[in-house]
Amino acid sequence: LLKKFSAELEEEKASAIFAKDTEEFIASLPVSKSKYDSRQRPILIGGAMNSEIGVLVRALKNPVIYKQLNYIYIAGTYKDYPVVISRTEEFQTNAAATTALALVNFNPVAVINQGTSGGYISTLKPGDIIIGERSINTSAIKTEYRAKGAGIDFTQQLLLGDRVYNKDADKFEFCKEMTADSTLLKLAENISDFNVVKGTIGTADGWNNQIDYINFLNEKYGVVCEEMETNAVANICYNSGVPFIGIRVISNNITNDSTFQPQSAEVAQKFVLALVEKYIQEVLIK
Ligand code: 5AD
């Protein structure tokens, strides 16, 4: 059993080895001694691990590190427009915390979260891009009552959603799904040269290897891929009215036996750079 579960750490280990030079690159950057100060509101881009921000960080001009509660942000410019990269770290708690801190400290005009994911459809291959039309929290569920000894069945469930601030009602309410900002979505749909699928990203603090459960989530909620950050970042952006979109690359897909490929993380970053360029040119500096 132990042997079987130790494999769960292999993806992270493989990513860290793949991104060793990015870790060193980030460590070599100057650390800002003052508060972030920018005339234009920056675009915030999140990625959980070094392997998921290496391309982005290297694309920045004049990169400078900012630290908040030990989380790392790299600020610079891309196409002469301010951009802040947030290394969110993995899992929903870190993703939410880094985003909330960033909204307060950098006042971003828009937020893009991106990274790797596991495919839920057998036609999805490593390197394919998922445009997150919406996201759901697949771990926020209430299961149906089952008596002692009746067995475990997660398919008898109610999706709860998250507690999201509703400006009109001035209170936090349940929200079952977070939809992408329509402007960012339209721009993302118009990017060529990538294999793209639009759909629902499923976020949870977990890595699901049960194909029946994967198929259930796909059939019931239309989830096309799973990962651990998108919906948490979307939630914070929703709370604050900041435009958001999640972009993912398929890095593994148990429904067609595709094992984890850390280098796929670069495809999502390249896609996001194309999206950011369009957003700057067609929306922000117009
Ligand atoms: N399930 C869950 N998270 C995944 N990730 C990549 N593939 C998967 C998967 N199949 C991403 C998560 C997290 C890290 C483990 O990689 O978003 O950051």
PDB file of C-alpha atoms and ligand atoms in Angstrom:
ATOM      1  CA  LEU A   1       0.000   0.000   0.000  1.00  0.00           C
ATOM      2  CA  LEU A   2       2.771   2.414   0.988  1.00  0.00           C
ATOM      3  CA  LYS A   3       4.540   1.775  -2.271  1.00  0.00           C
ATOM      4  CA  LYS A   4       1.394   2.505  -4.228  1.00  0.00           C
ATOM      5  CA  PHE A   5       0.807   5.836  -2.484  1.00  0.00           C
ATOM      6  CA  SER A   6       4.425   6.999  -2.558  1.00  0.00           C
ATOM      7  CA  ALA A   7       3.936   7.406  -6.291  1.00  0.00           C
ATOM      8  CA  GLU A   8       1.661  10.351  -5.540  1.00  0.00           C
ATOM      9  CA  LEU A   9       4.664  12.480  -4.715  1.00  0.00           C
ATOM     10  CA  GLU A  10       6.396  11.613  -7.956  1.00  0.00           C
ATOM     11  CA  GLU A  11       4.623  14.310  -9.983  1.00  0.00           C
ATOM     12  CA  GLU A  12       5.836  17.051  -7.686  1.00  0.00           C
ATOM     13  CA  LYS A  13       9.318  15.626  -7.553  1.00  0.00           C
ATOM     14  CA  ALA A  14       9.454  15.374 -11.344  1.00  0.00           C
ATOM     15  CA  SER A  15       8.270  18.994 -11.593  1.00  0.00           C
ATOM     16  CA  ALA A  16      10.911  20.208  -9.145  1.00  0.00           C
ATOM     17  CA  ILE A  17      13.695  18.447 -11.062  1.00  0.00           C
ATOM     18  CA  PHE A  18      12.360  19.850 -14.336  1.00  0.00           C
ATOM     19  CA  ALA A  19      12.320  23.375 -12.856  1.00  0.00           C
ATOM     20  CA  LYS A  20      15.644  23.349 -10.987  1.00  0.00           C
ATOM     21  CA  ASP A  21      16.999  26.151 -13.184  1.00  0.00           C
ATOM     22  CA  THR A  22      13.869  28.238 -12.580  1.00  0.00           C
ATOM     23  CA  GLU A  23      14.324  27.869  -8.843  1.00  0.00           C
ATOM     24  CA  GLU A  24      17.883  29.163  -9.241  1.00  0.00           C
ATOM     25  CA  PHE A  25      16.766  31.941 -11.582  1.00  0.00           C
ATOM     26  CA  ILE A  26      14.155  33.178  -9.088  1.00  0.00           C
ATOM     27  CA  ALA A  27      16.706  33.010  -6.260  1.00  0.00           C
ATOM     28  CA  SER A  28      19.043  35.229  -8.301  1.00  0.00           C
ATOM     29  CA  LEU A  29      16.479  38.049  -8.725  1.00  0.00           C
ATOM     30  CA  PRO A  30      16.612  41.251  -6.653  1.00  0.00           C
ATOM     31  CA  VAL A  31      14.155  41.563  -3.776  1.00  0.00           C
ATOM     32  CA  SER A  32      12.237  44.837  -3.577  1.00  0.00           C
ATOM     33  CA  LYS A  33      12.703  46.849  -0.416  1.00  0.00           C
ATOM     34  CA  SER A  34       9.687  49.089  -0.979  1.00  0.00           C
ATOM     35  CA  LYS A  35       5.971  48.603  -1.578  1.00  0.00           C
ATOM     36  CA  TYR A  36       4.760  47.845  -5.106  1.00  0.00           C
ATOM     37  CA  ASP A  37       4.036  51.076  -6.933  1.00  0.00           C
ATOM     38  CA  SER A  38       2.694  51.129 -10.472  1.00  0.00           C
ATOM     39  CA  ARG A  39       0.854  53.800 -12.454  1.00  0.00           C
ATOM     40  CA  GLN A  40      -1.019  51.118 -14.399  1.00  0.00           C
ATOM     41  CA  ARG A  41      -2.803  48.292 -12.594  1.00  0.00           C
ATOM     42  CA  PRO A  42      -0.848  45.087 -13.339  1.00  0.00           C
ATOM     43  CA  ILE A  43      -2.127  41.801 -14.719  1.00  0.00           C
ATOM     44  CA  LEU A  44      -1.697  39.069 -12.106  1.00  0.00           C
ATOM     45  CA  ILE A  45      -0.781  35.572 -13.359  1.00  0.00           C
ATOM     46  CA  GLY A  46      -0.680  32.632 -10.978  1.00  0.00           C
ATOM     47  CA  GLY A  47       1.137  29.315 -11.203  1.00  0.00           C
ATOM     48  CA  ALA A  48       1.558  26.851  -8.356  1.00  0.00           C
ATOM     49  CA  MET A  49       5.101  25.591  -8.861  1.00  0.00           C
ATOM     50  CA  ASN A  50       8.388  26.763 -10.360  1.00  0.00           C
ATOM     51  CA  SER A  51       7.726  24.441 -13.302  1.00  0.00           C
ATOM     52  CA  GLU A  52       4.493  26.357 -13.894  1.00  0.00           C
ATOM     53  CA  ILE A  53       5.983  29.885 -13.844  1.00  0.00           C
ATOM     54  CA  GLY A  54       9.448  29.461 -15.426  1.00  0.00           C
ATOM     55  CA  VAL A  55       8.427  30.634 -18.901  1.00  0.00           C
ATOM     56  CA  LEU A  56       6.401  33.551 -17.480  1.00  0.00           C
ATOM     57  CA  VAL A  57       9.131  34.781 -15.160  1.00  0.00           C
ATOM     58  CA  ARG A  58      11.698  34.719 -17.953  1.00  0.00           C
ATOM     59  CA  ALA A  59       9.356  36.702 -20.198  1.00  0.00           C
ATOM     60  CA  LEU A  60       9.318  39.639 -17.752  1.00  0.00           C
ATOM     61  CA  LYS A  61      11.507  42.709 -18.197  1.00  0.00           C
ATOM     62  CA  ASN A  62      13.169  43.994 -15.005  1.00  0.00           C
ATOM     63  CA  PRO A  63      11.850  41.232 -12.730  1.00  0.00           C
ATOM     64  CA  VAL A  64      11.804  42.050  -9.003  1.00  0.00           C
ATOM     65  CA  ILE A  65      10.728  39.815  -6.133  1.00  0.00           C
ATOM     66  CA  TYR A  66       8.090  40.820  -3.593  1.00  0.00           C
ATOM     67  CA  LYS A  67       7.405  38.620  -0.581  1.00  0.00           C
ATOM     68  CA  GLN A  68       4.157  38.485   1.365  1.00  0.00           C
ATOM     69  CA  LEU A  69       3.890  36.032   4.277  1.00  0.00           C
ATOM     70  CA  ASN A  70       6.708  34.032   2.656  1.00  0.00           C
ATOM     71  CA  TYR A  71       4.815  33.716  -0.633  1.00  0.00           C
ATOM     72  CA  ILE A  72       6.763  34.875  -3.658  1.00  0.00           C
ATOM     73  CA  TYR A  73       5.641  37.323  -6.340  1.00  0.00           C
ATOM     74  CA  ILE A  74       7.722  38.401  -9.307  1.00  0.00           C
ATOM     75  CA  ALA A  75       6.846  41.789 -10.768  1.00  0.00           C
ATOM     76  CA  GLY A  76       8.061  43.248 -14.037  1.00  0.00           C
ATOM     77  CA  THR A  77       6.717  44.274 -17.418  1.00  0.00           C
ATOM     78  CA  TYR A  78       5.619  42.296 -20.451  1.00  0.00           C
ATOM     79  CA  LYS A  79       5.075  44.144 -23.736  1.00  0.00           C
ATOM     80  CA  ASP A  80       5.740  47.312 -21.715  1.00  0.00           C
ATOM     81  CA  TYR A  81       2.774  46.640 -19.419  1.00  0.00           C
ATOM     82  CA  PRO A  82       3.100  45.738 -15.695  1.00  0.00           C
ATOM     83  CA  VAL A  83       2.644  42.058 -14.919  1.00  0.00           C
ATOM     84  CA  VAL A  84       2.948  40.279 -11.562  1.00  0.00           C
ATOM     85  CA  ILE A  85       3.564  36.531 -11.393  1.00  0.00           C
ATOM     86  CA  SER A  86       2.321  34.865  -8.239  1.00  0.00           C
ATOM     87  CA  ARG A  87       3.806  31.533  -7.232  1.00  0.00           C
ATOM     88  CA  THR A  88       0.634  30.395  -5.536  1.00  0.00           C
ATOM     89  CA  GLU A  89       2.033  27.092  -4.207  1.00  0.00           C
ATOM     90  CA  GLU A  90      -0.193  24.054  -4.478  1.00  0.00           C
ATOM     91  CA  PHE A  91      -3.681  23.433  -3.077  1.00  0.00           C
ATOM     92  CA  GLN A  92      -6.656  25.709  -2.609  1.00  0.00           C
ATOM     93  CA  THR A  93      -5.631  27.322   0.673  1.00  0.00           C
ATOM     94  CA  ASN A  94      -2.380  28.675  -0.728  1.00  0.00           C
ATOM     95  CA  ALA A  95      -4.000  29.659  -4.005  1.00  0.00           C
ATOM     96  CA  ALA A  96      -6.663  31.692  -2.180  1.00  0.00           C
ATOM     97  CA  ALA A  97      -4.220  33.261   0.271  1.00  0.00           C
ATOM     98  CA  THR A  98      -1.715  34.328  -2.404  1.00  0.00           C
ATOM     99  CA  THR A  99      -4.525  35.806  -4.494  1.00  0.00           C
ATOM    100  CA  ALA A 100      -6.068  37.763  -1.606  1.00  0.00           C
ATOM    101  CA  LEU A 101      -2.656  39.153  -0.655  1.00  0.00           C
ATOM    102  CA  ALA A 102      -2.022  40.066  -4.284  1.00  0.00           C
ATOM    103  CA  LEU A 103      -5.346  41.879  -4.655  1.00  0.00           C
ATOM    104  CA  VAL A 104      -4.465  44.026  -1.631  1.00  0.00           C
ATOM    105  CA  ASN A 105      -0.797  44.612  -2.422  1.00  0.00           C
ATOM    106  CA  PHE A 106      -0.762  44.835  -6.247  1.00  0.00           C
ATOM    107  CA  ASN A 107      -4.342  45.915  -7.096  1.00  0.00           C
ATOM    108  CA  PRO A 108      -4.417  43.879 -10.337  1.00  0.00           C
ATOM    109  CA  VAL A 109      -6.732  44.843 -13.178  1.00  0.00           C
ATOM    110  CA  ALA A 110      -7.311  41.156 -13.996  1.00  0.00           C
ATOM    111  CA  VAL A 111      -6.197  37.746 -12.779  1.00  0.00           C
ATOM    112  CA  ILE A 112      -5.226  34.664 -14.792  1.00  0.00           C
ATOM    113  CA  ASN A 113      -4.529  31.385 -13.043  1.00  0.00           C
ATOM    114  CA  GLN A 114      -2.830  28.651 -15.051  1.00  0.00           C
ATOM    115  CA  GLY A 115      -0.970  25.389 -14.712  1.00  0.00           C
ATOM    116  CA  THR A 116      -1.170  21.654 -15.209  1.00  0.00           C
ATOM    117  CA  SER A 117      -4.176  19.377 -14.856  1.00  0.00           C
ATOM    118  CA  GLY A 118      -5.429  15.845 -15.278  1.00  0.00           C
ATOM    119  CA  GLY A 119      -7.726  15.110 -18.217  1.00  0.00           C
ATOM    120  CA  TYR A 120     -11.233  13.713 -17.772  1.00  0.00           C
ATOM    121  CA  ILE A 121     -11.875  12.952 -21.453  1.00  0.00           C
ATOM    122  CA  SER A 122      -9.923  10.251 -23.277  1.00  0.00           C
ATOM    123  CA  THR A 123      -9.337  12.440 -26.344  1.00  0.00           C
ATOM    124  CA  LEU A 124      -7.347  14.961 -24.256  1.00  0.00           C
ATOM    125  CA  LYS A 125      -3.569  14.538 -24.570  1.00  0.00           C
ATOM    126  CA  PRO A 126      -0.697  16.111 -22.601  1.00  0.00           C
ATOM    127  CA  GLY A 127      -0.107  19.550 -24.097  1.00  0.00           C
ATOM    128  CA  ASP A 128      -3.767  20.251 -24.867  1.00  0.00           C
ATOM    129  CA  ILE A 129      -5.104  23.519 -23.494  1.00  0.00           C
ATOM    130  CA  ILE A 130      -8.259  23.857 -21.431  1.00  0.00           C
ATOM    131  CA  ILE A 131      -9.926  27.261 -21.445  1.00  0.00           C
ATOM    132  CA  GLY A 132     -11.844  27.422 -18.180  1.00  0.00           C
ATOM    133  CA  GLU A 133     -15.240  28.730 -19.199  1.00  0.00           C
ATOM    134  CA  ARG A 134     -16.156  28.009 -15.593  1.00  0.00           C
ATOM    135  CA  SER A 135     -14.847  26.183 -12.562  1.00  0.00           C
ATOM    136  CA  ILE A 136     -16.415  24.233  -9.734  1.00  0.00           C
ATOM    137  CA  ASN A 137     -15.207  23.027  -6.348  1.00  0.00           C
ATOM    138  CA  THR A 138     -15.658  19.269  -6.679  1.00  0.00           C
ATOM    139  CA  SER A 139     -14.721  18.796  -3.016  1.00  0.00           C
ATOM    140  CA  ALA A 140     -17.550  21.018  -1.746  1.00  0.00           C
ATOM    141  CA  ILE A 141     -20.198  18.318  -1.525  1.00  0.00           C
ATOM    142  CA  LYS A 142     -22.858  17.078   0.859  1.00  0.00           C
ATOM    143  CA  THR A 143     -23.351  13.325   0.583  1.00  0.00           C
ATOM    144  CA  GLU A 144     -26.658  11.522   0.950  1.00  0.00           C
ATOM    145  CA  TYR A 145     -27.266   9.688   4.216  1.00  0.00           C
ATOM    146  CA  ARG A 146     -26.060   6.083   4.319  1.00  0.00           C
ATOM    147  CA  ALA A 147     -26.434   3.796   7.297  1.00  0.00           C
ATOM    148  CA  LYS A 148     -23.511   2.082   9.018  1.00  0.00           C
ATOM    149  CA  GLY A 149     -22.321  -0.779   6.856  1.00  0.00           C
ATOM    150  CA  ALA A 150     -24.155   0.466   3.753  1.00  0.00           C
ATOM    151  CA  GLY A 151     -20.880   1.310   2.025  1.00  0.00           C
ATOM    152  CA  ILE A 152     -19.403   4.445   0.514  1.00  0.00           C
ATOM    153  CA  ASP A 153     -21.007   6.138  -2.492  1.00  0.00           C
ATOM    154  CA  PHE A 154     -19.869   9.606  -3.479  1.00  0.00           C
ATOM    155  CA  THR A 155     -22.177   9.689  -6.476  1.00  0.00           C
ATOM    156  CA  GLN A 156     -25.132  10.429  -4.192  1.00  0.00           C
ATOM    157  CA  GLN A 157     -24.055  13.999  -3.605  1.00  0.00           C
ATOM    158  CA  LEU A 158     -25.149  17.592  -3.666  1.00  0.00           C
ATOM    159  CA  LEU A 159     -22.664  20.142  -4.987  1.00  0.00           C
ATOM    160  CA  LEU A 160     -22.551  22.937  -2.420  1.00  0.00           C
ATOM    161  CA  GLY A 161     -20.437  25.511  -4.209  1.00  0.00           C
ATOM    162  CA  ASP A 162     -18.436  28.155  -2.372  1.00  0.00           C
ATOM    163  CA  ARG A 163     -19.290  31.157  -0.216  1.00  0.00           C
ATOM    164  CA  VAL A 164     -18.945  34.139  -2.510  1.00  0.00           C
ATOM    165  CA  TYR A 165     -19.543  37.835  -1.862  1.00  0.00           C
ATOM    166  CA  ASN A 166     -22.633  39.173  -3.630  1.00  0.00           C
ATOM    167  CA  LYS A 167     -22.283  42.926  -4.048  1.00  0.00           C
ATOM    168  CA  ASP A 168     -25.992  43.612  -4.586  1.00  0.00           C
ATOM    169  CA  ALA A 169     -27.054  41.758  -1.442  1.00  0.00           C
ATOM    170  CA  ASP A 170     -23.919  42.878   0.454  1.00  0.00           C
ATOM    171  CA  LYS A 171     -23.375  39.405   1.866  1.00  0.00           C
ATOM    172  CA  PHE A 172     -21.658  36.085   1.209  1.00  0.00           C
ATOM    173  CA  GLU A 173     -23.836  33.492  -0.510  1.00  0.00           C
ATOM    174  CA  PHE A 174     -23.447  30.026  -2.011  1.00  0.00           C
ATOM    175  CA  CYS A 175     -22.231  30.043  -5.591  1.00  0.00           C
ATOM    176  CA  LYS A 176     -22.084  26.687  -7.391  1.00  0.00           C
ATOM    177  CA  GLU A 177     -19.808  27.701 -10.239  1.00  0.00           C
ATOM    178  CA  MET A 178     -17.485  30.531 -11.144  1.00  0.00           C
ATOM    179  CA  THR A 179     -17.669  31.737 -14.725  1.00  0.00           C
ATOM    180  CA  ALA A 180     -14.746  33.283 -16.557  1.00  0.00           C
ATOM    181  CA  ASP A 181     -14.662  36.978 -17.385  1.00  0.00           C
ATOM    182  CA  SER A 182     -16.350  37.297 -20.782  1.00  0.00           C
ATOM    183  CA  THR A 183     -13.688  39.587 -22.280  1.00  0.00           C
ATOM    184  CA  LEU A 184     -10.804  37.316 -21.288  1.00  0.00           C
ATOM    185  CA  LEU A 185     -12.794  34.288 -22.468  1.00  0.00           C
ATOM    186  CA  LYS A 186     -13.430  35.795 -25.902  1.00  0.00           C
ATOM    187  CA  LEU A 187      -9.759  36.704 -26.317  1.00  0.00           C
ATOM    188  CA  ALA A 188      -8.676  33.210 -25.231  1.00  0.00           C
ATOM    189  CA  GLU A 189     -11.031  31.634 -27.759  1.00  0.00           C
ATOM    190  CA  ASN A 190      -9.317  33.578 -30.548  1.00  0.00           C
ATOM    191  CA  ILE A 191      -5.795  32.332 -29.886  1.00  0.00           C
ATOM    192  CA  SER A 192      -4.551  29.962 -32.586  1.00  0.00           C
ATOM    193  CA  ASP A 193      -1.744  27.377 -32.812  1.00  0.00           C
ATOM    194  CA  PHE A 194      -2.849  25.416 -29.727  1.00  0.00           C
ATOM    195  CA  ASN A 195      -5.071  22.364 -29.303  1.00  0.00           C
ATOM    196  CA  VAL A 196      -7.858  23.914 -27.272  1.00  0.00           C
ATOM    197  CA  VAL A 197     -10.940  22.634 -25.476  1.00  0.00           C
ATOM    198  CA  LYS A 198     -13.330  24.934 -23.629  1.00  0.00           C
ATOM    199  CA  GLY A 199     -15.038  23.633 -20.516  1.00  0.00           C
ATOM    200  CA  THR A 200     -15.427  23.282 -16.777  1.00  0.00           C
ATOM    201  CA  ILE A 201     -12.328  22.975 -14.591  1.00  0.00           C
ATOM    202  CA  GLY A 202     -12.827  20.853 -11.468  1.00  0.00           C
ATOM    203  CA  THR A 203     -10.861  22.016  -8.426  1.00  0.00           C
ATOM    204  CA  ALA A 204     -10.270  19.973  -5.265  1.00  0.00           C
ATOM    205  CA  ASP A 205      -7.548  19.331  -2.704  1.00  0.00           C
ATOM    206  CA  GLY A 206      -6.959  15.931  -4.176  1.00  0.00           C
ATOM    207  CA  TRP A 207      -5.681  13.816  -7.019  1.00  0.00           C
ATOM    208  CA  ASN A 208      -8.360  11.459  -8.272  1.00  0.00           C
ATOM    209  CA  ASN A 209      -7.317   8.157  -9.829  1.00  0.00           C
ATOM    210  CA  GLN A 210     -10.716   6.436  -9.785  1.00  0.00           C
ATOM    211  CA  ILE A 211     -11.983   6.333 -13.351  1.00  0.00           C
ATOM    212  CA  ASP A 212     -15.611   5.721 -12.384  1.00  0.00           C
ATOM    213  CA  TYR A 213     -15.559   8.822 -10.188  1.00  0.00           C
ATOM    214  CA  ILE A 214     -13.822  10.815 -12.934  1.00  0.00           C
ATOM    215  CA  ASN A 215     -16.509   9.737 -15.394  1.00  0.00           C
ATOM    216  CA  PHE A 216     -19.188  10.628 -12.848  1.00  0.00           C
ATOM    217  CA  LEU A 217     -17.805  14.172 -12.423  1.00  0.00           C
ATOM    218  CA  ASN A 218     -17.518  14.517 -16.185  1.00  0.00           C
ATOM    219  CA  GLU A 219     -21.065  13.330 -16.843  1.00  0.00           C
ATOM    220  CA  LYS A 220     -22.753  15.093 -13.920  1.00  0.00           C
ATOM    221  CA  TYR A 221     -20.978  18.473 -14.021  1.00  0.00           C
ATOM    222  CA  GLY A 222     -19.190  18.499 -17.377  1.00  0.00           C
ATOM    223  CA  VAL A 223     -15.756  18.614 -15.731  1.00  0.00           C
ATOM    224  CA  VAL A 224     -13.056  18.254 -18.413  1.00  0.00           C
ATOM    225  CA  CYS A 225      -9.992  18.365 -16.168  1.00  0.00           C
ATOM    226  CA  GLU A 226      -9.023  18.394 -12.497  1.00  0.00           C
ATOM    227  CA  GLU A 227      -6.470  20.425 -10.584  1.00  0.00           C
ATOM    228  CA  MET A 228      -6.088  22.178  -7.232  1.00  0.00           C
ATOM    229  CA  GLU A 229      -6.169  25.974  -7.597  1.00  0.00           C
ATOM    230  CA  THR A 230      -8.435  27.514 -10.255  1.00  0.00           C
ATOM    231  CA  ASN A 231     -11.722  27.688  -8.384  1.00  0.00           C
ATOM    232  CA  ALA A 232     -10.091  29.025  -5.207  1.00  0.00           C
ATOM    233  CA  VAL A 233      -8.477  31.884  -7.127  1.00  0.00           C
ATOM    234  CA  ALA A 234     -11.749  32.521  -8.968  1.00  0.00           C
ATOM    235  CA  ASN A 235     -13.572  32.709  -5.634  1.00  0.00           C
ATOM    236  CA  ILE A 236     -11.295  35.463  -4.306  1.00  0.00           C
ATOM    237  CA  CYS A 237     -11.574  37.400  -7.570  1.00  0.00           C
ATOM    238  CA  TYR A 238     -15.374  37.032  -7.527  1.00  0.00           C
ATOM    239  CA  ASN A 239     -15.474  38.354  -3.964  1.00  0.00           C
ATOM    240  CA  SER A 240     -13.667  41.480  -5.114  1.00  0.00           C
ATOM    241  CA  GLY A 241     -15.118  41.971  -8.598  1.00  0.00           C
ATOM    242  CA  VAL A 242     -11.789  41.445 -10.369  1.00  0.00           C
ATOM    243  CA  PRO A 243     -11.973  39.841 -13.860  1.00  0.00           C
ATOM    244  CA  PHE A 244     -10.676  36.267 -13.824  1.00  0.00           C
ATOM    245  CA  ILE A 245      -9.983  33.342 -16.143  1.00  0.00           C
ATOM    246  CA  GLY A 246      -8.407  29.934 -15.534  1.00  0.00           C
ATOM    247  CA  ILE A 247      -6.269  28.290 -18.221  1.00  0.00           C
ATOM    248  CA  ARG A 248      -4.951  24.754 -17.856  1.00  0.00           C
ATOM    249  CA  VAL A 249      -2.790  22.378 -19.825  1.00  0.00           C
ATOM    250  CA  ILE A 250      -3.338  18.650 -19.685  1.00  0.00           C
ATOM    251  CA  SER A 251      -0.234  17.105 -18.099  1.00  0.00           C
ATOM    252  CA  ASN A 252      -1.685  13.670 -17.348  1.00  0.00           C
ATOM    253  CA  ASN A 253      -4.820  11.733 -18.207  1.00  0.00           C
ATOM    254  CA  ILE A 254      -5.659   8.502 -16.492  1.00  0.00           C
ATOM    255  CA  THR A 255      -8.605   7.887 -18.826  1.00  0.00           C
ATOM    256  CA  ASN A 256      -6.151   7.245 -21.693  1.00  0.00           C
ATOM    257  CA  ASP A 257      -3.085   6.140 -19.674  1.00  0.00           C
ATOM    258  CA  SER A 258      -1.126   9.372 -20.230  1.00  0.00           C
ATOM    259  CA  THR A 259       1.387   9.636 -17.385  1.00  0.00           C
ATOM    260  CA  PHE A 260       2.464  12.963 -15.872  1.00  0.00           C
ATOM    261  CA  GLN A 261       4.624  15.172 -18.103  1.00  0.00           C
ATOM    262  CA  PRO A 262       6.066  18.170 -16.232  1.00  0.00           C
ATOM    263  CA  GLN A 263       7.247  19.911 -19.402  1.00  0.00           C
ATOM    264  CA  SER A 264       3.616  20.315 -20.514  1.00  0.00           C
ATOM    265  CA  ALA A 265       3.467  23.209 -18.011  1.00  0.00           C
ATOM    266  CA  GLU A 266       5.279  25.355 -20.580  1.00  0.00           C
ATOM    267  CA  VAL A 267       2.402  25.117 -23.055  1.00  0.00           C
ATOM    268  CA  ALA A 268      -0.057  26.755 -20.647  1.00  0.00           C
ATOM    269  CA  GLN A 269       2.396  29.584 -19.989  1.00  0.00           C
ATOM    270  CA  LYS A 270       2.936  30.187 -23.716  1.00  0.00           C
ATOM    271  CA  PHE A 271      -0.830  30.261 -24.229  1.00  0.00           C
ATOM    272  CA  VAL A 272      -1.239  32.719 -21.358  1.00  0.00           C
ATOM    273  CA  LEU A 273       1.483  35.016 -22.739  1.00  0.00           C
ATOM    274  CA  ALA A 274      -0.451  35.152 -26.005  1.00  0.00           C
ATOM    275  CA  LEU A 275      -3.623  35.936 -24.054  1.00  0.00           C
ATOM    276  CA  VAL A 276      -1.916  38.640 -21.986  1.00  0.00           C
ATOM    277  CA  GLU A 277      -0.534  40.300 -25.117  1.00  0.00           C
ATOM    278  CA  LYS A 278      -4.019  40.401 -26.647  1.00  0.00           C
ATOM    279  CA  TYR A 279      -5.520  41.717 -23.410  1.00  0.00           C
ATOM    280  CA  ILE A 280      -2.944  44.518 -23.183  1.00  0.00           C
ATOM    281  CA  GLN A 281      -3.320  45.526 -26.818  1.00  0.00           C
ATOM    282  CA  GLU A 282      -7.043  45.077 -27.321  1.00  0.00           C
ATOM    283  CA  VAL A 283      -8.390  46.055 -23.897  1.00  0.00           C
ATOM    284  CA  LEU A 284      -5.971  47.748 -21.515  1.00  0.00           C
ATOM    285  CA  ILE A 285      -4.096  50.297 -23.649  1.00  0.00           C
ATOM    286  CA  LYS A 286      -6.954  51.016 -26.065  1.00  0.00           C
TER     287      LYS A 286
HETATM  288  N1  5AD B   1      -5.122  16.059 -10.160  1.00  0.00           N
HETATM  289  C1  5AD B   1      -4.939  17.082  -9.332  1.00  0.00           C
HETATM  290  N2  5AD B   1      -4.044  18.089  -9.532  1.00  0.00           N
HETATM  291  C2  5AD B   1      -3.295  18.039 -10.642  1.00  0.00           C
HETATM  292  N3  5AD B   1      -2.326  18.858 -11.129  1.00  0.00           N
HETATM  293  C3  5AD B   1      -1.881  18.316 -12.281  1.00  0.00           C
HETATM  294  N4  5AD B   1      -2.543  17.195 -12.556  1.00  0.00           N
HETATM  295  C4  5AD B   1      -3.435  16.980 -11.557  1.00  0.00           C
HETATM  296  C5  5AD B   1      -4.383  15.947 -11.288  1.00  0.00           C
HETATM  297  N5  5AD B   1      -4.555  14.905 -12.105  1.00  0.00           N
HETATM  298  C6  5AD B   1      -1.778  20.103 -10.558  1.00  0.00           C
HETATM  299  C7  5AD B   1      -2.516  20.725  -9.381  1.00  0.00           C
HETATM  300  C8  5AD B   1      -1.440  20.932  -8.307  1.00  0.00           C
HETATM  301  C9  5AD B   1      -0.333  19.972  -8.703  1.00  0.00           C
HETATM  302  C10 5AD B   1      -0.387  18.670  -7.981  1.00  0.00           C
HETATM  303  O1  5AD B   1      -0.471  19.781 -10.102  1.00  0.00           O
HETATM  304  O2  5AD B   1      -3.108  21.958  -9.758  1.00  0.00           O
HETATM  305  O3  5AD B   1      -0.930  22.225  -8.276  1.00  0.00           O
END
